[in-house]
Short mmCIF file of C-alpha atoms and ligand atoms in Angstrom, two decimals:
data_model
loop_
_atom_site.label_atom_id
_atom_site.label_comp_id
_atom_site.label_asym_id
_atom_site.label_seq_id
_atom_site.Cartn_x
_atom_site.Cartn_y
_atom_site.Cartn_z
CA UNK A 1 -30.10 -192.07 61.97
CA UNK A 2 -28.88 -195.13 60.12
CA UNK A 3 -30.52 -196.13 56.86
CA UNK A 4 -31.72 -199.71 57.23
CA UNK A 5 -32.92 -202.02 54.45
CA UNK A 6 -34.04 -205.62 54.45
CA UNK A 7 -36.20 -207.98 52.43
CA UNK A 8 -38.18 -211.17 52.81
CA UNK A 9 -39.35 -213.41 49.99
CA UNK A 10 -43.09 -214.02 49.63
CA UNK A 11 -42.59 -217.66 48.77
CA UNK A 12 -44.72 -219.29 51.44
CA UNK A 13 -45.73 -218.68 54.98
CA UNK A 14 -43.39 -216.79 57.31
CA UNK A 15 -41.91 -218.97 60.03
CA UNK A 16 -40.25 -218.77 63.41
CA UNK A 17 -36.78 -218.42 61.82
CA UNK A 18 -37.93 -215.42 59.77
CA UNK A 19 -39.48 -213.91 62.88
CA UNK A 20 -36.54 -214.34 65.27
CA UNK A 21 -33.79 -213.81 62.67
CA UNK A 22 -35.39 -210.88 60.86
CA UNK A 23 -38.92 -209.58 61.44
CA UNK A 24 -38.62 -209.10 65.20
CA UNK A 25 -35.60 -206.90 64.64
CA UNK A 26 -37.26 -205.01 61.78
CA UNK A 27 -39.91 -203.90 64.27
CA UNK A 28 -37.29 -202.78 66.80
CA UNK A 29 -35.24 -200.91 64.21
CA UNK A 30 -38.12 -198.90 62.74
CA UNK A 31 -38.31 -197.03 66.05
CA UNK A 32 -34.75 -195.73 65.93
CA UNK A 33 -33.66 -195.92 62.29
CA UNK A 34 -34.74 -194.82 58.85
CA UNK A 35 -35.95 -198.24 57.73
CA UNK A 36 -37.05 -199.66 54.37
CA UNK A 37 -38.59 -203.14 54.30
CA UNK A 38 -39.25 -204.87 51.04
CA UNK A 39 -41.32 -207.89 50.09
CA UNK A 40 -39.05 -209.25 47.39
CA UNK A 41 -41.47 -210.80 44.93
CA UNK A 42 -38.94 -210.77 42.07
CA UNK A 43 -36.70 -212.99 44.17
CA UNK A 44 -39.53 -215.46 44.67
CA UNK A 45 -39.59 -216.03 40.89
CA UNK A 46 -36.16 -217.68 41.01
CA UNK A 47 -37.82 -220.98 41.97
CA UNK A 48 -41.01 -222.46 40.60
CA UNK A 49 -44.05 -220.71 42.06
CA UNK A 50 -47.54 -220.47 40.60
CA UNK A 51 -48.91 -216.97 39.87
CA UNK A 52 -51.81 -217.51 42.28
CA UNK A 53 -49.54 -218.62 45.09
CA UNK A 54 -47.19 -215.67 44.53
CA UNK A 55 -50.07 -213.16 44.49
CA UNK A 56 -51.52 -214.56 47.70
CA UNK A 57 -48.17 -214.94 49.45
CA UNK A 58 -47.25 -211.31 48.67
CA UNK A 59 -50.45 -210.03 50.31
CA UNK A 60 -50.15 -212.48 53.22
CA UNK A 61 -46.55 -211.50 53.86
CA UNK A 62 -47.47 -207.82 53.86
CA UNK A 63 -50.36 -208.51 56.27
CA UNK A 64 -48.04 -210.50 58.55
CA UNK A 65 -45.51 -207.64 58.55
CA UNK A 66 -48.21 -205.22 59.67
CA UNK A 67 -49.55 -207.74 62.19
CA UNK A 68 -46.06 -208.20 63.64
CA UNK A 69 -45.88 -204.47 64.33
CA UNK A 70 -44.35 -202.97 61.19
CA UNK A 71 -45.87 -199.51 61.08
CA UNK A 72 -46.07 -197.87 57.62
CA UNK A 73 -45.90 -194.46 59.28
CA UNK A 74 -42.59 -195.31 60.95
CA UNK A 75 -40.87 -197.05 58.02
CA UNK A 76 -41.29 -197.67 54.31
CA UNK A 77 -42.94 -201.02 53.53
CA UNK A 78 -43.24 -201.92 49.86
CA UNK A 79 -43.24 -204.61 47.20
CA UNK A 80 -40.06 -204.94 45.14
CA UNK A 81 -41.72 -205.16 41.70
CA UNK A 82 -43.60 -201.89 42.35
CA UNK A 83 -40.29 -200.03 42.16
CA UNK A 84 -38.82 -200.64 38.70
CA UNK A 85 -35.40 -199.34 39.74
CA UNK A 86 -34.57 -202.68 41.44
CA UNK A 87 -34.51 -204.64 38.17
CA UNK A 88 -32.81 -201.75 36.36
CA UNK A 89 -29.94 -201.45 38.82
CA UNK A 90 -29.60 -205.23 38.95
CA UNK A 91 -28.68 -205.21 35.27
CA UNK A 92 -26.01 -202.56 35.76
CA UNK A 93 -24.55 -204.52 38.66
CA UNK A 94 -24.60 -207.74 36.64
CA UNK A 95 -22.21 -205.93 34.35
CA UNK A 96 -19.77 -205.61 37.25
CA UNK A 97 -20.26 -209.03 38.87
CA UNK A 98 -18.46 -212.06 37.50
CA UNK A 99 -19.91 -215.44 36.63
CA UNK A 100 -17.28 -217.13 38.81
CA UNK A 101 -18.15 -215.25 41.98
CA UNK A 102 -21.84 -216.03 41.54
CA UNK A 103 -21.07 -219.73 41.09
CA UNK A 104 -19.35 -219.67 44.48
CA UNK A 105 -22.52 -218.66 46.36
CA UNK A 106 -23.38 -221.58 48.62
CA UNK A 107 -27.10 -220.87 48.49
CA UNK A 108 -27.03 -221.22 44.70
CA UNK A 109 -25.42 -224.62 45.07
CA UNK A 110 -27.93 -225.67 47.76
CA UNK A 111 -31.04 -224.43 46.03
CA UNK A 112 -29.97 -225.58 42.57
CA UNK A 113 -29.00 -229.06 43.67
CA UNK A 114 -31.15 -231.90 42.40
CA UNK A 115 -33.27 -229.69 40.12
CA UNK A 116 -33.67 -230.57 36.50
CA UNK A 117 -34.10 -226.98 35.45
CA UNK A 118 -32.24 -224.24 37.25
CA UNK A 119 -33.45 -220.75 36.36
CA UNK A 120 -30.63 -218.40 35.38
CA UNK A 121 -32.13 -215.90 37.84
CA UNK A 122 -31.21 -218.29 40.66
CA UNK A 123 -27.58 -217.65 39.76
CA UNK A 124 -27.94 -213.87 39.44
CA UNK A 125 -30.27 -213.51 42.44
CA UNK A 126 -27.57 -212.16 44.79
CA UNK A 127 -26.94 -209.33 42.32
CA UNK A 128 -30.60 -208.35 42.48
CA UNK A 129 -30.28 -208.47 46.25
CA UNK A 130 -27.25 -206.16 46.05
CA UNK A 131 -29.30 -203.78 43.91
CA UNK A 132 -32.09 -203.81 46.53
CA UNK A 133 -29.68 -202.74 49.22
CA UNK A 134 -27.53 -200.28 47.25
CA UNK A 135 -30.50 -198.34 45.81
CA UNK A 136 -31.30 -196.97 49.26
CA UNK A 137 -27.82 -195.85 50.37
CA UNK A 138 -28.17 -198.47 53.08
CA UNK A 139 -25.89 -198.51 56.12
CA UNK A 140 -27.25 -201.60 57.87
CA UNK A 141 -28.95 -204.78 56.69
CA UNK A 142 -30.63 -206.87 59.41
CA UNK A 143 -30.68 -210.48 58.19
CA UNK A 144 -30.27 -214.05 59.39
CA UNK A 145 -27.00 -215.94 59.12
CA UNK A 146 -27.84 -217.52 55.73
CA UNK A 147 -27.50 -214.11 54.04
CA UNK A 148 -23.96 -213.42 55.23
CA UNK A 149 -22.30 -214.41 51.95
CA UNK A 150 -24.83 -212.48 49.86
CA UNK A 151 -24.18 -209.34 51.89
CA UNK A 152 -20.45 -209.78 51.44
CA UNK A 153 -21.06 -209.88 47.67
CA UNK A 154 -23.16 -206.69 47.87
CA UNK A 155 -20.27 -204.98 49.66
CA UNK A 156 -17.78 -206.20 47.06
CA UNK A 157 -19.96 -205.03 44.18
CA UNK A 158 -20.41 -201.59 45.77
CA UNK A 159 -16.68 -201.21 46.35
CA UNK A 160 -15.83 -202.42 42.84
CA UNK A 161 -18.34 -200.03 41.28
CA UNK A 162 -17.08 -197.08 43.33
CA UNK A 163 -13.51 -197.90 42.40
CA UNK A 164 -14.24 -198.29 38.69
CA UNK A 165 -16.77 -195.50 38.13
CA UNK A 166 -16.29 -193.13 41.05
CA UNK A 167 -18.00 -192.85 44.46
CA UNK A 168 -21.61 -193.88 43.83
CA UNK A 169 -22.80 -196.32 46.49
CA UNK A 170 -22.75 -196.55 50.26
CA UNK A 171 -21.05 -199.81 51.29
CA UNK A 172 -23.58 -201.62 53.53
CA UNK A 173 -22.97 -203.72 56.64
CA UNK A 174 -24.76 -206.89 57.65
CA UNK A 175 -26.46 -206.90 61.04
CA UNK A 176 -26.69 -210.55 62.11
CA UNK A 177 -27.94 -211.20 65.66
CA UNK A 178 -25.89 -213.32 68.04
CA UNK A 179 -28.93 -215.28 69.09
CA UNK A 180 -31.68 -216.38 66.70
CA UNK A 181 -29.76 -215.92 63.43
CA UNK A 182 -30.06 -219.59 62.55
CA UNK A 183 -33.15 -221.33 63.84
CA UNK A 184 -33.11 -225.00 62.92
CA UNK A 185 -35.81 -227.37 61.69
CA UNK A 186 -37.50 -228.99 64.72
CA UNK A 187 -37.39 -232.41 63.03
CA UNK A 188 -33.94 -232.07 61.43
CA UNK A 189 -31.99 -229.88 63.83
CA UNK A 190 -28.88 -229.84 61.66
CA UNK A 191 -30.81 -228.09 58.85
CA UNK A 192 -32.13 -224.55 59.07
CA UNK A 193 -35.87 -223.97 59.31
CA UNK A 194 -36.87 -223.05 55.78
CA UNK A 195 -40.02 -222.36 53.76
CA UNK A 196 -38.74 -224.43 50.88
CA UNK A 197 -37.14 -227.42 52.59
CA UNK A 198 -38.69 -227.94 56.05
CA UNK A 199 -41.50 -230.44 56.58
CA UNK A 200 -44.69 -229.04 58.16
CA UNK A 201 -43.75 -230.72 61.46
CA UNK A 202 -40.30 -229.15 61.46
CA UNK A 203 -41.51 -225.60 60.82
CA UNK A 204 -43.47 -223.26 63.09
CA UNK A 205 -45.49 -220.87 60.92
CA UNK A 206 -46.36 -217.43 62.20
CA UNK A 207 -49.99 -218.32 61.55
CA UNK A 208 -49.96 -221.69 63.36
CA UNK A 209 -52.66 -222.06 66.04
CA UNK A 210 -51.30 -222.53 69.60
CA UNK A 211 -52.25 -226.23 69.70
CA UNK A 212 -50.12 -226.91 66.59
CA UNK A 213 -47.18 -224.98 68.04
CA UNK A 214 -47.38 -226.98 71.25
CA UNK A 215 -47.58 -230.31 69.40
CA UNK A 216 -44.63 -229.48 67.13
CA UNK A 217 -42.46 -228.57 70.10
CA UNK A 218 -43.51 -231.70 71.99
CA UNK A 219 -42.42 -233.83 69.03
CA UNK A 220 -39.21 -231.89 68.36
CA UNK A 221 -36.20 -234.15 67.80
CA UNK A 222 -33.67 -234.05 70.65
CA UNK A 223 -31.22 -236.88 71.47
CA UNK A 224 -30.99 -240.04 73.56
CA UNK A 225 -29.39 -238.33 76.60
CA UNK A 226 -31.35 -236.44 79.24
CA UNK A 227 -29.12 -233.50 80.17
CA UNK A 228 -30.22 -230.03 79.06
CA UNK A 229 -27.03 -228.38 77.84
CA UNK A 230 -26.16 -225.83 75.14
CA UNK A 231 -23.85 -227.69 72.78
CA UNK A 232 -24.46 -227.03 69.09
CA UNK A 233 -22.20 -229.79 67.87
CA UNK A 234 -23.28 -232.68 70.07
CA UNK A 235 -26.81 -231.61 70.99
CA UNK A 236 -28.23 -229.69 68.01
CA UNK A 237 -31.88 -230.37 68.87
CA UNK A 238 -31.67 -229.31 72.52
CA UNK A 239 -29.48 -226.33 71.62
CA UNK A 240 -32.03 -225.19 69.04
CA UNK A 241 -34.80 -225.28 71.67
CA UNK A 242 -32.63 -223.24 74.04
CA UNK A 243 -31.83 -220.78 71.28
CA UNK A 244 -35.51 -220.37 70.39
CA UNK A 245 -36.40 -219.78 74.02
CA UNK A 246 -33.53 -217.29 74.41
CA UNK A 247 -34.37 -215.37 71.23
CA UNK A 248 -38.06 -215.25 72.15
CA UNK A 249 -37.52 -214.06 75.72
CA UNK A 250 -34.32 -212.05 75.40
CA UNK A 251 -32.15 -214.47 77.41
CA UNK A 252 -28.95 -216.36 76.75
CA UNK A 253 -29.19 -220.01 75.61
CA UNK A 254 -26.28 -221.38 77.67
CA UNK A 255 -27.40 -219.53 80.81
CA UNK A 256 -30.97 -220.86 80.46
CA UNK A 257 -29.93 -224.53 80.29
CA UNK A 258 -29.39 -225.27 84.02
CA UNK A 259 -32.96 -224.12 84.73
CA UNK A 260 -34.33 -227.30 83.13
CA UNK A 261 -34.22 -230.82 84.49
CA UNK A 262 -35.86 -232.53 81.52
CA UNK A 263 -36.33 -232.16 77.78
CA UNK A 264 -40.10 -232.14 78.31
CA UNK A 265 -39.84 -229.10 80.56
CA UNK A 266 -37.67 -227.25 78.04
CA UNK A 267 -40.03 -228.08 75.16
CA UNK A 268 -42.98 -226.77 77.14
CA UNK A 269 -41.15 -223.54 78.01
CA UNK A 270 -40.14 -222.97 74.38
CA UNK A 271 -43.69 -223.66 73.18
CA UNK A 272 -45.19 -221.29 75.77
CA UNK A 273 -42.73 -218.52 74.84
CA UNK A 274 -43.46 -218.80 71.12
CA UNK A 275 -47.22 -219.01 71.65
CA UNK A 276 -47.07 -215.84 73.73
CA UNK A 277 -44.92 -214.11 71.12
CA UNK A 278 -47.21 -215.02 68.23
CA UNK A 279 -50.61 -214.52 69.93
CA UNK A 280 -50.90 -210.77 69.23
CA UNK A 281 -49.57 -211.26 65.70
CA UNK A 282 -52.25 -213.88 64.97
CA UNK A 283 -54.98 -211.65 66.35
CA UNK A 284 -53.96 -208.61 64.29
CA UNK A 285 -53.46 -210.78 61.21
CA UNK A 286 -57.07 -212.00 61.44
CA UNK A 287 -58.27 -208.38 61.53
CA UNK A 288 -56.16 -207.41 58.52
CA UNK A 289 -57.34 -210.34 56.43
CA UNK A 290 -60.89 -209.13 57.01
CA UNK A 291 -59.92 -205.66 55.75
CA UNK A 292 -57.56 -206.08 52.74
CA UNK A 293 -57.78 -202.37 51.81
CA UNK A 294 -55.46 -201.50 54.72
CA UNK A 295 -52.67 -203.68 53.31
CA UNK A 296 -53.10 -202.44 49.73
CA UNK A 297 -53.06 -198.81 50.90
CA UNK A 298 -49.90 -199.29 52.93
CA UNK A 299 -48.11 -200.91 49.99
CA UNK A 300 -49.14 -198.17 47.56
CA UNK A 301 -47.82 -195.43 49.82
CA UNK A 302 -44.67 -197.42 50.54
CA UNK A 303 -43.87 -197.85 46.83
CA UNK A 304 -44.15 -194.10 46.24
CA UNK A 305 -41.74 -193.31 49.05
CA UNK A 306 -39.32 -196.06 48.03
CA UNK A 307 -39.30 -194.89 44.43
CA UNK A 308 -38.45 -191.34 45.50
CA UNK A 309 -35.31 -192.62 47.22
CA UNK A 310 -34.36 -195.22 44.61
CA UNK A 311 -34.68 -193.12 41.44
CA UNK A 312 -31.83 -190.66 42.15
CA UNK A 313 -29.48 -193.52 43.10
CA UNK A 314 -30.19 -195.35 39.86
CA UNK A 315 -29.65 -192.14 37.88
CA UNK A 316 -26.32 -191.63 39.62
CA UNK A 317 -25.19 -195.15 38.70
CA UNK A 318 -26.36 -194.78 35.09
CA UNK A 319 -24.47 -191.51 34.69
CA UNK A 320 -21.35 -192.94 36.28
CA UNK A 321 -21.32 -195.85 33.81
CA UNK A 322 -21.69 -193.60 30.79
CA UNK A 323 -25.34 -194.10 29.95
CA UNK A 324 -26.87 -190.95 28.40
CA UNK A 325 -29.75 -189.38 30.27
CA UNK A 326 -33.01 -189.47 28.34
P1 AMP B 1 -36.34 -215.69 53.37
O1 AMP B 1 -37.49 -216.40 53.97
O2 AMP B 1 -35.32 -216.62 52.80
O3 AMP B 1 -36.74 -214.59 52.46
O4 AMP B 1 -35.59 -214.99 54.59
C1 AMP B 1 -36.02 -213.76 55.16
C2 AMP B 1 -35.14 -213.41 56.35
O5 AMP B 1 -35.26 -214.40 57.38
C3 AMP B 1 -33.65 -213.35 56.02
O6 AMP B 1 -33.07 -212.28 56.75
C4 AMP B 1 -33.13 -214.67 56.47
O7 AMP B 1 -31.76 -214.63 56.81
C5 AMP B 1 -33.99 -214.92 57.72
N1 AMP B 1 -34.12 -216.35 57.98
C6 AMP B 1 -34.60 -217.30 57.13
N2 AMP B 1 -34.57 -218.51 57.69
C7 AMP B 1 -34.05 -218.34 58.94
C8 AMP B 1 -33.76 -219.22 60.02
N3 AMP B 1 -34.01 -220.52 59.95
N4 AMP B 1 -33.24 -218.69 61.16
C9 AMP B 1 -33.00 -217.37 61.26
N5 AMP B 1 -33.24 -216.49 60.28
C10 AMP B 1 -33.77 -216.95 59.12
N1 LIG B 2 -32.14 -213.02 49.76
C1 LIG B 2 -32.89 -212.78 50.97
C2 LIG B 2 -33.43 -214.12 51.51
O1 LIG B 2 -33.64 -215.04 50.78
C3 LIG B 2 -34.03 -211.85 50.75
C4 LIG B 2 -33.55 -210.52 50.27
C5 LIG B 2 -33.67 -210.04 49.00
C6 LIG B 2 -32.91 -209.53 51.05
N2 LIG B 2 -33.17 -208.77 48.93
C7 LIG B 2 -32.67 -208.43 50.16
C8 LIG B 2 -32.50 -209.44 52.37
C9 LIG B 2 -32.02 -207.29 50.58
C10 LIG B 2 -31.85 -208.28 52.79
C11 LIG B 2 -31.60 -207.21 51.89
O2 LIG B 2 -33.66 -214.20 52.67
#
């Protein structure tokens, strides 16, 4: 059984990109693998977020995980800050990472751009992410395409540490799906759908009512032609709709294209597929919100299990670096 680890930030509502690029596969993997899923609240502190919003988003994200089919009896679901080892290992790894390699992270450049104040944690964030993954002796990390570079850094840090201090960490691999790894904004199809940058019209939230989903798809930006064709470079809007439909139904975007004679037809098909995909999630989410004890219980148990796996790994790394045991 492979050890799987992944995380999602509780920095707003989960969206279609999170679902198709990550959450959907988390649910599949818990059936066959030894999976750990983490709501990475410490990562959410790298950008401005009010304490109330963070508190609520952490609970909402956990409820949406459960609603989407994450089963706390089949995997370990927990909140990052409940397991102190994450921040502790991050410090040790910061002492192996270099300033220069962190400056090269494209997400740091993107997220930092245009801000008056950039938190230093935004620069070191990929090291915390490496700590998340390495603490659990992770083999496989299911993520969307935007995390490719961060995963490469985690691999480099693990290899560097093992080389310098002796075999300590498992070197993890990224698991990026061929279809659905980069869902684009419906209004700006050359930009990825994102909690922090998409407009409400460009983003489909997991909690959106069906009428909103339908309207957003109807208004999705396409192009001035009429041919339905999968061509990321010349037809980003149409290709995104095909990709969404393919990822939601298990098909192939290029093979689906000839089945449509108009953009309107494609938009309707994509909307119907997403509405069908999200309907059970919305229903279960409404039940969970009415019964918050279920979510809190799951997170408490998850943190205990996660800690039991993380603590020996941290101790191993501390010993290897020459820190005395207490
Ligand atoms: P985040 O919301 O940034 O915490 O991302 C959580 C997970 O969703 C990560 O694995 C991301 O790679 C993935 N993800 C985020 N945005 C998208 C997107 N637009 N398309 C596909 N996957 C995404
Ligand atoms: N950085 C990831 C994102 O923004 C979230 C994340 C944090 C993560 N720690 C992780 C993903 C560990 C996979 C593994 O999407």
